[in-house]
Short mmCIF file of C-alpha atoms in Angstrom, two decimals:
data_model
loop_
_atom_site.label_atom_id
_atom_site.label_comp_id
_atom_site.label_asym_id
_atom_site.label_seq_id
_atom_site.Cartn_x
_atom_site.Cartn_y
_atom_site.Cartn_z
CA UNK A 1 -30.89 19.89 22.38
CA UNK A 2 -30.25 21.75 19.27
CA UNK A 3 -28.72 18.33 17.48
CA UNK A 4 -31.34 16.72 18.16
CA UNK A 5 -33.86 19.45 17.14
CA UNK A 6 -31.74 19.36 13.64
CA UNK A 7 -31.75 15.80 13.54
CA UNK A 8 -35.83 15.39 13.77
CA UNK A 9 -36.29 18.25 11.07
CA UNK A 10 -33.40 16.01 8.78
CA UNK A 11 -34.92 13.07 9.20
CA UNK A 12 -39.09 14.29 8.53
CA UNK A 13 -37.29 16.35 5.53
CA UNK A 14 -36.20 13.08 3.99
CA UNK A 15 -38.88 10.57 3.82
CA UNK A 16 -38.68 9.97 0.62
CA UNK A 17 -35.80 9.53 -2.10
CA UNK A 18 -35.57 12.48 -4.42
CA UNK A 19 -36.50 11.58 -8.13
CA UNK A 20 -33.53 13.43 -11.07
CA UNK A 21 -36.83 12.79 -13.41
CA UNK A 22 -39.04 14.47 -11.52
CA UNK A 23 -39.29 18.23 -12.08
CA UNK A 24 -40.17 18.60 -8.49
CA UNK A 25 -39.64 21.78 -6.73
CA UNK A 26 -37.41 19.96 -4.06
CA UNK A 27 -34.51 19.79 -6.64
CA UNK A 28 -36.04 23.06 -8.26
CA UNK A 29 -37.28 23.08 -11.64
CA UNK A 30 -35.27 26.45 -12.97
CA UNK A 31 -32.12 24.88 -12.01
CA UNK A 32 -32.49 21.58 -13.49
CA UNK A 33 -33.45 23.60 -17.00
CA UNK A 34 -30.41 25.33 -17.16
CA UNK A 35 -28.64 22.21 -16.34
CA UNK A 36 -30.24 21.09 -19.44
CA UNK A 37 -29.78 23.95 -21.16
CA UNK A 38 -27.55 24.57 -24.11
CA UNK A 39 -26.68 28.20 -23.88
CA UNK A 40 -25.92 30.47 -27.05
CA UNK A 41 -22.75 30.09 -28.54
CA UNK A 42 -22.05 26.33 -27.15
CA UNK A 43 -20.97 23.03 -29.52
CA UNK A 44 -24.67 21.89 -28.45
CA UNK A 45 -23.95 20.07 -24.86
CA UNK A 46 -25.53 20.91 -22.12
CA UNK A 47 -24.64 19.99 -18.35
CA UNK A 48 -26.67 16.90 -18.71
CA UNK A 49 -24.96 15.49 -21.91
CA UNK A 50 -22.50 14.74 -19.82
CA UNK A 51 -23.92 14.49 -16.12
CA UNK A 52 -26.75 12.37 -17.89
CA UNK A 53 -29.86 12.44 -15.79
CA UNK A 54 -31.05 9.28 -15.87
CA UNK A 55 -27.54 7.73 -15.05
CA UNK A 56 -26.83 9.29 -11.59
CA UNK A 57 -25.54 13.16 -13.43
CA UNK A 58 -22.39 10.49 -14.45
CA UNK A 59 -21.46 9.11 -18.21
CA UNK A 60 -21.62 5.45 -18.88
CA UNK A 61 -20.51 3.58 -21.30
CA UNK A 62 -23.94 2.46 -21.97
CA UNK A 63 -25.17 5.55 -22.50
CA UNK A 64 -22.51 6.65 -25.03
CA UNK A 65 -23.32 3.39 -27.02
CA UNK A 66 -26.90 4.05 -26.82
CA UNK A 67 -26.32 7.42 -29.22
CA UNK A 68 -26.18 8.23 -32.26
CA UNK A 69 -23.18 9.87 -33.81
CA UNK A 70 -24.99 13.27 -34.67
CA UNK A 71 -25.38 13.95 -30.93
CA UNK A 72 -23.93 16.82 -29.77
CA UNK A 73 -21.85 14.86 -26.96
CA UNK A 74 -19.78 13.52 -30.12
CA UNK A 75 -17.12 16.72 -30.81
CA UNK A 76 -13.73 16.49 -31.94
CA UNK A 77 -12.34 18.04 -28.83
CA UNK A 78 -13.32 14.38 -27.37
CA UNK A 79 -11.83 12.34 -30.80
CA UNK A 80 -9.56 10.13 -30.05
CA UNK A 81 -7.77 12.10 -32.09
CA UNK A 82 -9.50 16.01 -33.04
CA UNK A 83 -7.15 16.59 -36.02
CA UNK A 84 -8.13 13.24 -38.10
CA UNK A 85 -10.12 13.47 -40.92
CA UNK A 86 -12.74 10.87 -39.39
CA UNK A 87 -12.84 11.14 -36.00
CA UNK A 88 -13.23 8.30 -33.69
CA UNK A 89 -14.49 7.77 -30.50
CA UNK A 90 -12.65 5.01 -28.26
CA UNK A 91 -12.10 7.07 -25.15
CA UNK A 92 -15.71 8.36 -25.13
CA UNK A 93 -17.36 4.88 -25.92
CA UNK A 94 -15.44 4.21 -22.37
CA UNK A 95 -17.10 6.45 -20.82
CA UNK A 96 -13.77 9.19 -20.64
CA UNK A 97 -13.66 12.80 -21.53
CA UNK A 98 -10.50 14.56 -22.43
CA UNK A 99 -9.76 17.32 -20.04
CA UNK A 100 -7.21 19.89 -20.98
CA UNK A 101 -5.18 21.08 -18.15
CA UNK A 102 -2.55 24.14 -17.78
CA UNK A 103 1.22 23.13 -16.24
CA UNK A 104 1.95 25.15 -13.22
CA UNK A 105 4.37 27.66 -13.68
CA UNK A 106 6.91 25.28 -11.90
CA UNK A 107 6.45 22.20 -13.89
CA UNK A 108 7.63 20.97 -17.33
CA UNK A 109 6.83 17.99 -19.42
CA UNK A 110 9.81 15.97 -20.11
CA UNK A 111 10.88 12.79 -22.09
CA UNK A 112 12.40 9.61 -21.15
CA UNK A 113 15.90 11.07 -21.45
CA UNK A 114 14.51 14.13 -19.49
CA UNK A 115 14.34 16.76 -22.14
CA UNK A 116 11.85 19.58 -21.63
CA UNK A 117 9.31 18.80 -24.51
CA UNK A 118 6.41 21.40 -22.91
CA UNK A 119 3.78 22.25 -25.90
CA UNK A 120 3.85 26.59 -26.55
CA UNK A 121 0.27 26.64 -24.57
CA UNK A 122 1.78 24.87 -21.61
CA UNK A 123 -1.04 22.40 -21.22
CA UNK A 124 -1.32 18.57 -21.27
CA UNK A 125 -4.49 16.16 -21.99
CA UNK A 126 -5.41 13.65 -19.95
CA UNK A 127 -8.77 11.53 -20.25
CA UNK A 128 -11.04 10.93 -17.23
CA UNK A 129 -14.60 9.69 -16.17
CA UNK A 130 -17.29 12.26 -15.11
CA UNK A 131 -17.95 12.45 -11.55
CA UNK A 132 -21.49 12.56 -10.48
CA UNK A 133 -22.39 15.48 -9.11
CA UNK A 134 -25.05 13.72 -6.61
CA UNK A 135 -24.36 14.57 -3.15
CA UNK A 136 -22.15 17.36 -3.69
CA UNK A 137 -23.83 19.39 -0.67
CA UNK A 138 -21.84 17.61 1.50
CA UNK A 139 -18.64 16.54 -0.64
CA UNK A 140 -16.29 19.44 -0.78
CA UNK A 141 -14.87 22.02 0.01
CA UNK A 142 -13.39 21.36 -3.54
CA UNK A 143 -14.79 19.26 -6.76
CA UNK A 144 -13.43 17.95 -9.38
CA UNK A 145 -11.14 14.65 -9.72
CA UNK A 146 -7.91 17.13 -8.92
CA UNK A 147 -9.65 19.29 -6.19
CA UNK A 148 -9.08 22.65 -8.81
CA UNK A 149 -12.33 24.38 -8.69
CA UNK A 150 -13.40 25.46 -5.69
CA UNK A 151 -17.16 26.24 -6.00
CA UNK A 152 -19.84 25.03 -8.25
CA UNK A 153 -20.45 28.22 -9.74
CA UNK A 154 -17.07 28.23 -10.84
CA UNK A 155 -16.99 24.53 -12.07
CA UNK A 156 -19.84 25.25 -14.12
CA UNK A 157 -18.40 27.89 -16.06
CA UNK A 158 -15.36 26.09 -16.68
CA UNK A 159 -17.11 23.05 -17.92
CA UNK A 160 -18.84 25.41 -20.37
CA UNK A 161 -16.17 26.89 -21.24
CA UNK A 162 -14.12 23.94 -21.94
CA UNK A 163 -16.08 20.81 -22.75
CA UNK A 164 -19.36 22.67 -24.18
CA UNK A 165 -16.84 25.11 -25.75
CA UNK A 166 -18.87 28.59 -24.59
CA UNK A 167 -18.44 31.77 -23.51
CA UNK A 168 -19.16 33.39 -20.02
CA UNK A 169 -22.74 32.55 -18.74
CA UNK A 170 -24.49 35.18 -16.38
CA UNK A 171 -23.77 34.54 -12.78
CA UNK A 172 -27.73 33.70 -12.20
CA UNK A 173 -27.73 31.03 -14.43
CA UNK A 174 -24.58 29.40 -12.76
CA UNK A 175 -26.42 29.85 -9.45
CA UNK A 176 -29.76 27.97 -10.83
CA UNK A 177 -27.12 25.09 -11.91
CA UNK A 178 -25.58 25.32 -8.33
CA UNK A 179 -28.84 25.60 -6.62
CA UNK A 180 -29.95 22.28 -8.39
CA UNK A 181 -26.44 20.50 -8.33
CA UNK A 182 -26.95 21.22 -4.58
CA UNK A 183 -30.05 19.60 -4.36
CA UNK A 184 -29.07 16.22 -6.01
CA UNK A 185 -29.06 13.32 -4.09
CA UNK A 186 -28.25 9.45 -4.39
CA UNK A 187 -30.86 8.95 -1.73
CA UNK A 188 -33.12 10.23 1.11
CA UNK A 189 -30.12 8.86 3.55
CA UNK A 190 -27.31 11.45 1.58
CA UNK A 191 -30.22 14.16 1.65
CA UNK A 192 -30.09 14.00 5.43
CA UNK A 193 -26.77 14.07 5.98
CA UNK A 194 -26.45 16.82 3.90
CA UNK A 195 -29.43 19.04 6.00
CA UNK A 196 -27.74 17.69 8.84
CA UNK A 197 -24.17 19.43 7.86
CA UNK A 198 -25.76 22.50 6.36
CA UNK A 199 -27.71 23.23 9.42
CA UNK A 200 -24.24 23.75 11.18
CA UNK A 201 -24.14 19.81 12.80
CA UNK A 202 -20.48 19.04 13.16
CA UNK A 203 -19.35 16.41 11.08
CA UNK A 204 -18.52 13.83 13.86
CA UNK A 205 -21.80 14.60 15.41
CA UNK A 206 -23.74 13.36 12.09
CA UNK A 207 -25.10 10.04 12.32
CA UNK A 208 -24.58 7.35 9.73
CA UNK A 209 -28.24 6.90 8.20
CA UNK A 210 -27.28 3.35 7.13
CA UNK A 211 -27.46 2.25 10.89
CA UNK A 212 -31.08 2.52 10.39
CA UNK A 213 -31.28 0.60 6.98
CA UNK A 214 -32.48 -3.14 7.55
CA UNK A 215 -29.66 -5.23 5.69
CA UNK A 216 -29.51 -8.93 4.05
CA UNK A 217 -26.98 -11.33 5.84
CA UNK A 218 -24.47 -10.25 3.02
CA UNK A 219 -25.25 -6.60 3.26
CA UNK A 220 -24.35 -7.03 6.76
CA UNK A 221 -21.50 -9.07 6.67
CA UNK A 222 -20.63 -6.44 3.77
CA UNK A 223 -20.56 -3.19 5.99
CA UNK A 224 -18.53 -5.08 8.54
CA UNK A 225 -16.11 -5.30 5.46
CA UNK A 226 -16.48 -1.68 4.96
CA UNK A 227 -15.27 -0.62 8.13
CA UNK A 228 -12.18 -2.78 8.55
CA UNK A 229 -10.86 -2.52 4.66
CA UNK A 230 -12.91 1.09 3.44
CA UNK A 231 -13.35 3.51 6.00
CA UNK A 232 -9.92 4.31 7.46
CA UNK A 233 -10.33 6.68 3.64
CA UNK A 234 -13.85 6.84 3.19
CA UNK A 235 -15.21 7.59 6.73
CA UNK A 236 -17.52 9.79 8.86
CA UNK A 237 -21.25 10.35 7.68
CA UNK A 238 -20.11 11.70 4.44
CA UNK A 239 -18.07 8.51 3.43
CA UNK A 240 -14.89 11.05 1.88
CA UNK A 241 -13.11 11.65 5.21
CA UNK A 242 -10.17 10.16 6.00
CA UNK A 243 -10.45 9.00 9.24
CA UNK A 244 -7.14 6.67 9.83
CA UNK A 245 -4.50 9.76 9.79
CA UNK A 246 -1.82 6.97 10.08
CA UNK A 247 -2.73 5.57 6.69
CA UNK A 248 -2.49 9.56 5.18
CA UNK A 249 0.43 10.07 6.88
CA UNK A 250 2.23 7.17 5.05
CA UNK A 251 1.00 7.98 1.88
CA UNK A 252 3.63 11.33 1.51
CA UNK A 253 6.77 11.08 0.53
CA UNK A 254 10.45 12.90 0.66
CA UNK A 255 11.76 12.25 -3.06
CA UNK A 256 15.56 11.89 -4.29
CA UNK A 257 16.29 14.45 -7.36
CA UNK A 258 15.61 11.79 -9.48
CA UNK A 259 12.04 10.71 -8.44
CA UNK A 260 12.89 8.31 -6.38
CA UNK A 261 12.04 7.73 -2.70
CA UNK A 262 14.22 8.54 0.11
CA UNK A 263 14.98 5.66 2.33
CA UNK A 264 16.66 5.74 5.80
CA UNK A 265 17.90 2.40 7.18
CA UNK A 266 15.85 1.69 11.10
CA UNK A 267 17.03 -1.43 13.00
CA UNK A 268 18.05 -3.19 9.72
CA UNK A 269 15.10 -2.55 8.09
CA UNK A 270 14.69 0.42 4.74
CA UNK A 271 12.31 3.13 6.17
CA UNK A 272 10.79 5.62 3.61
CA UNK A 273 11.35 9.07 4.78
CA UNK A 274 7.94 11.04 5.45
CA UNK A 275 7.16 14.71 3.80
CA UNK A 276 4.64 16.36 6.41
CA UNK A 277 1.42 17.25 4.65
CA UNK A 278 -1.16 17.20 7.52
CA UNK A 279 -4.29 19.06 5.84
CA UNK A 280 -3.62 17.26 2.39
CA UNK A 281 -6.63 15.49 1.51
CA UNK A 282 -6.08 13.96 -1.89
CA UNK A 283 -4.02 10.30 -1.77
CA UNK A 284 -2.17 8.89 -4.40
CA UNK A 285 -3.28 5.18 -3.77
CA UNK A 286 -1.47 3.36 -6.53
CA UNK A 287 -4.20 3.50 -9.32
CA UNK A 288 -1.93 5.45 -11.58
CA UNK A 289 0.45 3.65 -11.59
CA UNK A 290 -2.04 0.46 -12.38
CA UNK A 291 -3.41 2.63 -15.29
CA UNK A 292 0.56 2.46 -16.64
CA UNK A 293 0.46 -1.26 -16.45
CA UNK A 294 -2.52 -1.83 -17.89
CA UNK A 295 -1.43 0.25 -21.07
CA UNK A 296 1.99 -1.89 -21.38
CA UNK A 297 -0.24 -5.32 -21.30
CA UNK A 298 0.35 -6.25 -17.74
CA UNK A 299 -2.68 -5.98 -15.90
CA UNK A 300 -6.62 -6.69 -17.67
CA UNK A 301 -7.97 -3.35 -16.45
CA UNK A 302 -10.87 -2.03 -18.23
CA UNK A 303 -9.50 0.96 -19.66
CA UNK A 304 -6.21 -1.21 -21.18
CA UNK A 305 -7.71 -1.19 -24.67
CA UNK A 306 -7.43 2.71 -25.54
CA UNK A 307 -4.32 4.82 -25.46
CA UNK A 308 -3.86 6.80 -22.61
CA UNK A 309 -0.63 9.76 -22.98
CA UNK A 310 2.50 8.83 -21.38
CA UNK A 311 4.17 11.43 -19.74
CA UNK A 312 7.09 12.45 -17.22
CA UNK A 313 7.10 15.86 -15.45
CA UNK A 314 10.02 18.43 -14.01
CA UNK A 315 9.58 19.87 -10.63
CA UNK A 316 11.44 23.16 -9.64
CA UNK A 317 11.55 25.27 -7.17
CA UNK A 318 9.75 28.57 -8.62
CA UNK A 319 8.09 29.77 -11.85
CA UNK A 320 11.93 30.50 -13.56
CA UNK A 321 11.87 27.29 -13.98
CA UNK A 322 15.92 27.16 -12.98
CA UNK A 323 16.62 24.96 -10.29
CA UNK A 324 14.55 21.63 -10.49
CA UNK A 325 13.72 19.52 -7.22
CA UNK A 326 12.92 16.31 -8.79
CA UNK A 327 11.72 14.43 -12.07
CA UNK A 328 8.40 12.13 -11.52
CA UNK A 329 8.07 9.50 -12.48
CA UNK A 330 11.93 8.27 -11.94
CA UNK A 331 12.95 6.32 -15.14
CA UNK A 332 13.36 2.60 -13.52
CA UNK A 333 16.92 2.00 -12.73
CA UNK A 334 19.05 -0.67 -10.57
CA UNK A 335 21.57 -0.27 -8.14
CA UNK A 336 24.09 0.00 -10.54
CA UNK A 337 22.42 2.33 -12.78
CA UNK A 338 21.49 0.23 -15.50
CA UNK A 339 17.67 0.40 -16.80
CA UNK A 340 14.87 -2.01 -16.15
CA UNK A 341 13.61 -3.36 -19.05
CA UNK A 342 10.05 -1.76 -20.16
CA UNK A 343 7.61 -4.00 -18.49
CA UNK A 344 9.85 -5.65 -15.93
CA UNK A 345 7.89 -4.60 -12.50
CA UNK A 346 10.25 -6.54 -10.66
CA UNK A 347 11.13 -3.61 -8.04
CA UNK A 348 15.29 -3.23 -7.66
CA UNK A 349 16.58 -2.45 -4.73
CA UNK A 350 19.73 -0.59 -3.38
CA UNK A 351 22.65 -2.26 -1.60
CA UNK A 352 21.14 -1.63 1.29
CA UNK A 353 17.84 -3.96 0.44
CA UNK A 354 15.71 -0.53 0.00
CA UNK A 355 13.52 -0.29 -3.10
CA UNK A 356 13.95 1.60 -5.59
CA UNK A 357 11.04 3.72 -6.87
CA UNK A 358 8.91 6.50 -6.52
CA UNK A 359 5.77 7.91 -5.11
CA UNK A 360 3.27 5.33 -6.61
CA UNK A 361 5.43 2.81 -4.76
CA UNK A 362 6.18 0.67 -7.75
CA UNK A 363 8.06 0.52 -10.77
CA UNK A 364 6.85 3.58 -13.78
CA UNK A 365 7.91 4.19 -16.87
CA UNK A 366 5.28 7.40 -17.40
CA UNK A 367 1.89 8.76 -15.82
CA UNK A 368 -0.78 8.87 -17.92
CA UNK A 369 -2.16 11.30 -15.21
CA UNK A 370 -0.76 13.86 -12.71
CA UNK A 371 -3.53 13.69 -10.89
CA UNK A 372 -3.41 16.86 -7.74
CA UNK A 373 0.06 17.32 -8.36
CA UNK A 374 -0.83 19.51 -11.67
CA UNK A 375 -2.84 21.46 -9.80
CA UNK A 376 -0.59 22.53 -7.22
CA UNK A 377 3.13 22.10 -8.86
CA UNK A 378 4.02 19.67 -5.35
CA UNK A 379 5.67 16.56 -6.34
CA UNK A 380 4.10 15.35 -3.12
CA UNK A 381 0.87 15.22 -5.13
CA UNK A 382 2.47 13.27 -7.92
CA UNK A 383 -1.07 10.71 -8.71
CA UNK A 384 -2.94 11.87 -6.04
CA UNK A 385 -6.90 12.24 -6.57
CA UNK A 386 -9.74 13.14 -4.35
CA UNK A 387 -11.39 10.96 -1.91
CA UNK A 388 -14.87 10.57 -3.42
CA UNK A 389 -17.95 10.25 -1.33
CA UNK A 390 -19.37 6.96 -1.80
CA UNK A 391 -23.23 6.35 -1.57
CA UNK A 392 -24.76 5.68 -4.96
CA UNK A 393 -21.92 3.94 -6.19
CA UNK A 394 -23.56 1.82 -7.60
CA UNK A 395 -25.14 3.38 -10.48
CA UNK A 396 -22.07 5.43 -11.63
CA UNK A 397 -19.79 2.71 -13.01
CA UNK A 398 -17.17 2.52 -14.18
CA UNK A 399 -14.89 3.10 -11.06
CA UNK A 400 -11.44 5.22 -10.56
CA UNK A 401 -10.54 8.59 -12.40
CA UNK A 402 -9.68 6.64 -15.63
CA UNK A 403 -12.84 4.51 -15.55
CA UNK A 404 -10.65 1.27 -15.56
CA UNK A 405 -12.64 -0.53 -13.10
CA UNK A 406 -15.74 -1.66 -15.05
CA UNK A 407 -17.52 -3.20 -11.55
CA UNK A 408 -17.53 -2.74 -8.15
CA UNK A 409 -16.67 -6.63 -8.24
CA UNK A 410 -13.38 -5.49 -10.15
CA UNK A 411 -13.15 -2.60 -7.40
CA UNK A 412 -13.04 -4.88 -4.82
CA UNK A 413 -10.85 -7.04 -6.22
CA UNK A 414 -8.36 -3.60 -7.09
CA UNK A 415 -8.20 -2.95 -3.81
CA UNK A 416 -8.01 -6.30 -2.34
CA UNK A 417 -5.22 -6.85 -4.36
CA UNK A 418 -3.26 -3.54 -4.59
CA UNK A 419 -4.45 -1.44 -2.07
CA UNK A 420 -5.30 -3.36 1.31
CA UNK A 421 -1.98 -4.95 1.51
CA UNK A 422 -0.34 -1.13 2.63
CA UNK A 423 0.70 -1.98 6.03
CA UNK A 424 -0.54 0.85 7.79
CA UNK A 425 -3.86 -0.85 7.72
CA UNK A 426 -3.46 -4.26 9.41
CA UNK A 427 -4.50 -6.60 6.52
CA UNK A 428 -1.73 -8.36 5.40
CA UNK A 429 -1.95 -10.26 2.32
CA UNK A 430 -2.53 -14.12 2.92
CA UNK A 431 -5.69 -14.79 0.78
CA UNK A 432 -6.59 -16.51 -3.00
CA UNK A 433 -9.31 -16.73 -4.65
CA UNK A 434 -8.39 -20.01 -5.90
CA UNK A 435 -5.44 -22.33 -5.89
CA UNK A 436 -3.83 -21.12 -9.17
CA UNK A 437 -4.54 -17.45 -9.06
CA UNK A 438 -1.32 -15.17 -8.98
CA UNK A 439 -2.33 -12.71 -6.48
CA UNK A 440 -2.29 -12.97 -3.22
CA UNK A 441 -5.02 -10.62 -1.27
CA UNK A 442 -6.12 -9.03 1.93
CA UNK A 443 -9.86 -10.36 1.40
CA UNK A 444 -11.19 -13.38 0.87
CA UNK A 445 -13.38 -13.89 -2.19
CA UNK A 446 -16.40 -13.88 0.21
CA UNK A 447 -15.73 -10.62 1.89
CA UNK A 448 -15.34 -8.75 -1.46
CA UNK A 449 -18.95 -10.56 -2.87
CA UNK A 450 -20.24 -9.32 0.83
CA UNK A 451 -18.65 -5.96 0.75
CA UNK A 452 -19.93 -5.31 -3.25
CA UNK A 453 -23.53 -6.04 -1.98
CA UNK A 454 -23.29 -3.50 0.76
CA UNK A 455 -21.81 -0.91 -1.46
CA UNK A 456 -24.66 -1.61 -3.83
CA UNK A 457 -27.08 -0.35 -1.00
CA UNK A 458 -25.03 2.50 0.36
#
């Protein structure tokens, strides 16, 4: 009785789509001024340089374009490179942000012969998209790309801190900005779930609001596309749960010393050997390891035309930094020890017919991102990003945490390709687009058109 109580009140409380350019009091006009605000002290951003307003809170491309070079969102700190004496702005014009991050005390940078080259601050750069912060009510319990803040209060300040370049803001200002972060929606459908959860409905127990939407014949034939090829990862009434814990479960690897994953031989067959990590909810899917190919030439991705850093990382067991577990990504060797060529991502195998490679499940020269792994020193974690929630997707291109997916068309065609094929869920590989194309997918070209106009309505 209570549910359904909770579901009437969610469903009267969300008649209508909220508006990010209306200063109504339903997203709360204090809040979305401070979001706005630049505080004292600051390089002259403001939240919404970067979580532009009028492009879903995320950073396009577009936008970027659209601005001229005296705008404050144009500091060295996101150059392509801060220390030259005319500053350029590749990275940015894609729509990426450097984000400085500090090395666990049990990790090191290394090099390709596996010295420890670790800067004096202990920190490395990588460059990522900004995340929209619609629908965030119902999208934790942590935010960011890497799950490392665990409140909103908290991101706030350190976005301040580090991308508007500012000092400590008053705790009731980072409340107004959490207040109005928390009352930013994609739609009327993501404001309900979100009353829904915050009125204490249990997850399971929330309905999906797009049962009620009235769908095209593609739309349709779209969501039925969802649920086979998207949902196993981005289920439940949130969209960020993953709800197939056999596809999770093969996702988490044991790891040789030397990156590599350990294989056990099972009726003939090469087996990889599973670490346990049961409440782990960030996956390392394989798009780091496509953001590597795309910056050796490989692979057209939409990011493939800047410079992303290339780097290798020491595990050990403790902060002393003494004993090390294992070195990620493994430098790409055959049986017999000799190197793969740079580019070559034919995978070797042992002499017993099991590949050779490591937790990205291909062959890697570098990472051009730890991903989770930097946040919690677990080789485990090695590429691993958060599960985003997914309605509004389509106004916050481009896609992935390096923004190398410039459509949900390319998206589809990522995962199709690269993703699907895992064998955990059921959809082997056995489609073309056309005669003469070189990769063989899980979808046909009509099921990703069909599932791209569904996502555009989610």
């Amino acid at each position: 009785m209570r549910s359904t109580i909770v579901l009437c009140l969610a469903l009267s409380a969300c008649v209508d789509q909220p508006d990010l350019t209306d200063d109504s009091a339903q997203l709360g006009a204090s809040g979305r001024q401070r979001f706005e605000h630049v505080f004292a002290g600051t390089n002259g951003r403001s939240c919404a340089s970067c979580h532009v307003l009028s492009d879903a809170t995320s950073l396009t491309p577009a936008h970027v374009a659209s601005l001229d070079r005296s705008d404050p969102l144009f500091q060295r700190i996101d150059a392509d490179d801060p220390s030259a004496a005319v500053p350029t702005y590749r990275h940015l014009e894609k729509g990426l942000i450097r984000v400085t991050l500090a090395l666990p005390p049990n990790m090191d940078v290394i090099d390709g012969n596996g010295n420890v080259v670790t800067n004096a601050a202990r920190t490395i750069d990588v460059w990522r998209g900004v995340p929209t912060v619609e629908n965030v009510a119902y999208s934790g319990p942590t935010f960011q790309l890497d799950g490392r803040e665990t409140n909103l209060r908290a991101q706030a300040q350190s976005a301040i801190t580090a991308h508007a370049q500012g000092g400590t803001v008053a705790q009731a200002h980072l409340s107004q900005i959490e207040q109005f972060e928390l009352a930013t929606f994609s739609s009327a459908r993501a404001a309900f779930v979100a009353t829904l959860a915050q009125a204490g409905v249990e997850e399971s127990d929330i309905p999906m609001p797009e049962d009620w939407l009235v769908l095209s014949n593609a739309e349709r034939r779209g969501r039925a596309v969802f649920d086979k090829a998207c949902a196993a990862c981005h289920g439940g009434a949130t969209t960020h749960r993953i709800t197939n814990r056999a596809v999770h479960d093969q996702l988490f690897f044991q790891l040789h010393p030397d990156g590599n994953i350990i294989y056990d031989i099972v009726g003939g067959q090469p087996v990889p050997r599973l670490a346990s990590r049961p409440t782990d909810e960030f996956l390392n899917i394989g798009i780091g390891l496509l953001s590597g190919y795309g910056q050796l030439g490989a692979l057209p991705i939409g990011n493939a035309d800047v410079e992303l850093p290339r780097y290798r990382f020491r595990f050990y067991t403790d902060g002393s930094r003494q004993t090390a577990v294992t070195d990620l990504p493994p430098i790409p060797r055959r049986a017999d020890g000799t190197p793969v060529d740079l580019g070559d991502l034919n995978v070797p195998v042992d002499e017993r017919g099991a590949p050779i490679f490591g937790p990205s499940l291909g062959v890697q020269w570098f990472s051009t991102d730890p991903g989770r792994a930097i946040i919690t020193g677990d080789p485990v974690d090695f590429e691993a990003f958060d599960v985003p929630q997914l309605r509004g997707i389509a106004r916050t291109a481009p896609y992935f945490h390096d923004n190398q997916a410039a459509t949900l068309a390319d998206v589809a065609d990522t995962y199709s390709r690269f993703i699907l094929p895992f064998p955990a869920l059921g959809l082997p590989p056995i489609y073309r687009d056309s005669p003469d194309s070189p990769f063989v997918e899980s979808l046909t070209l009509a099921e990703k058109q069909d599932l791209v106009a569904f996502l555009q309505r989610l």
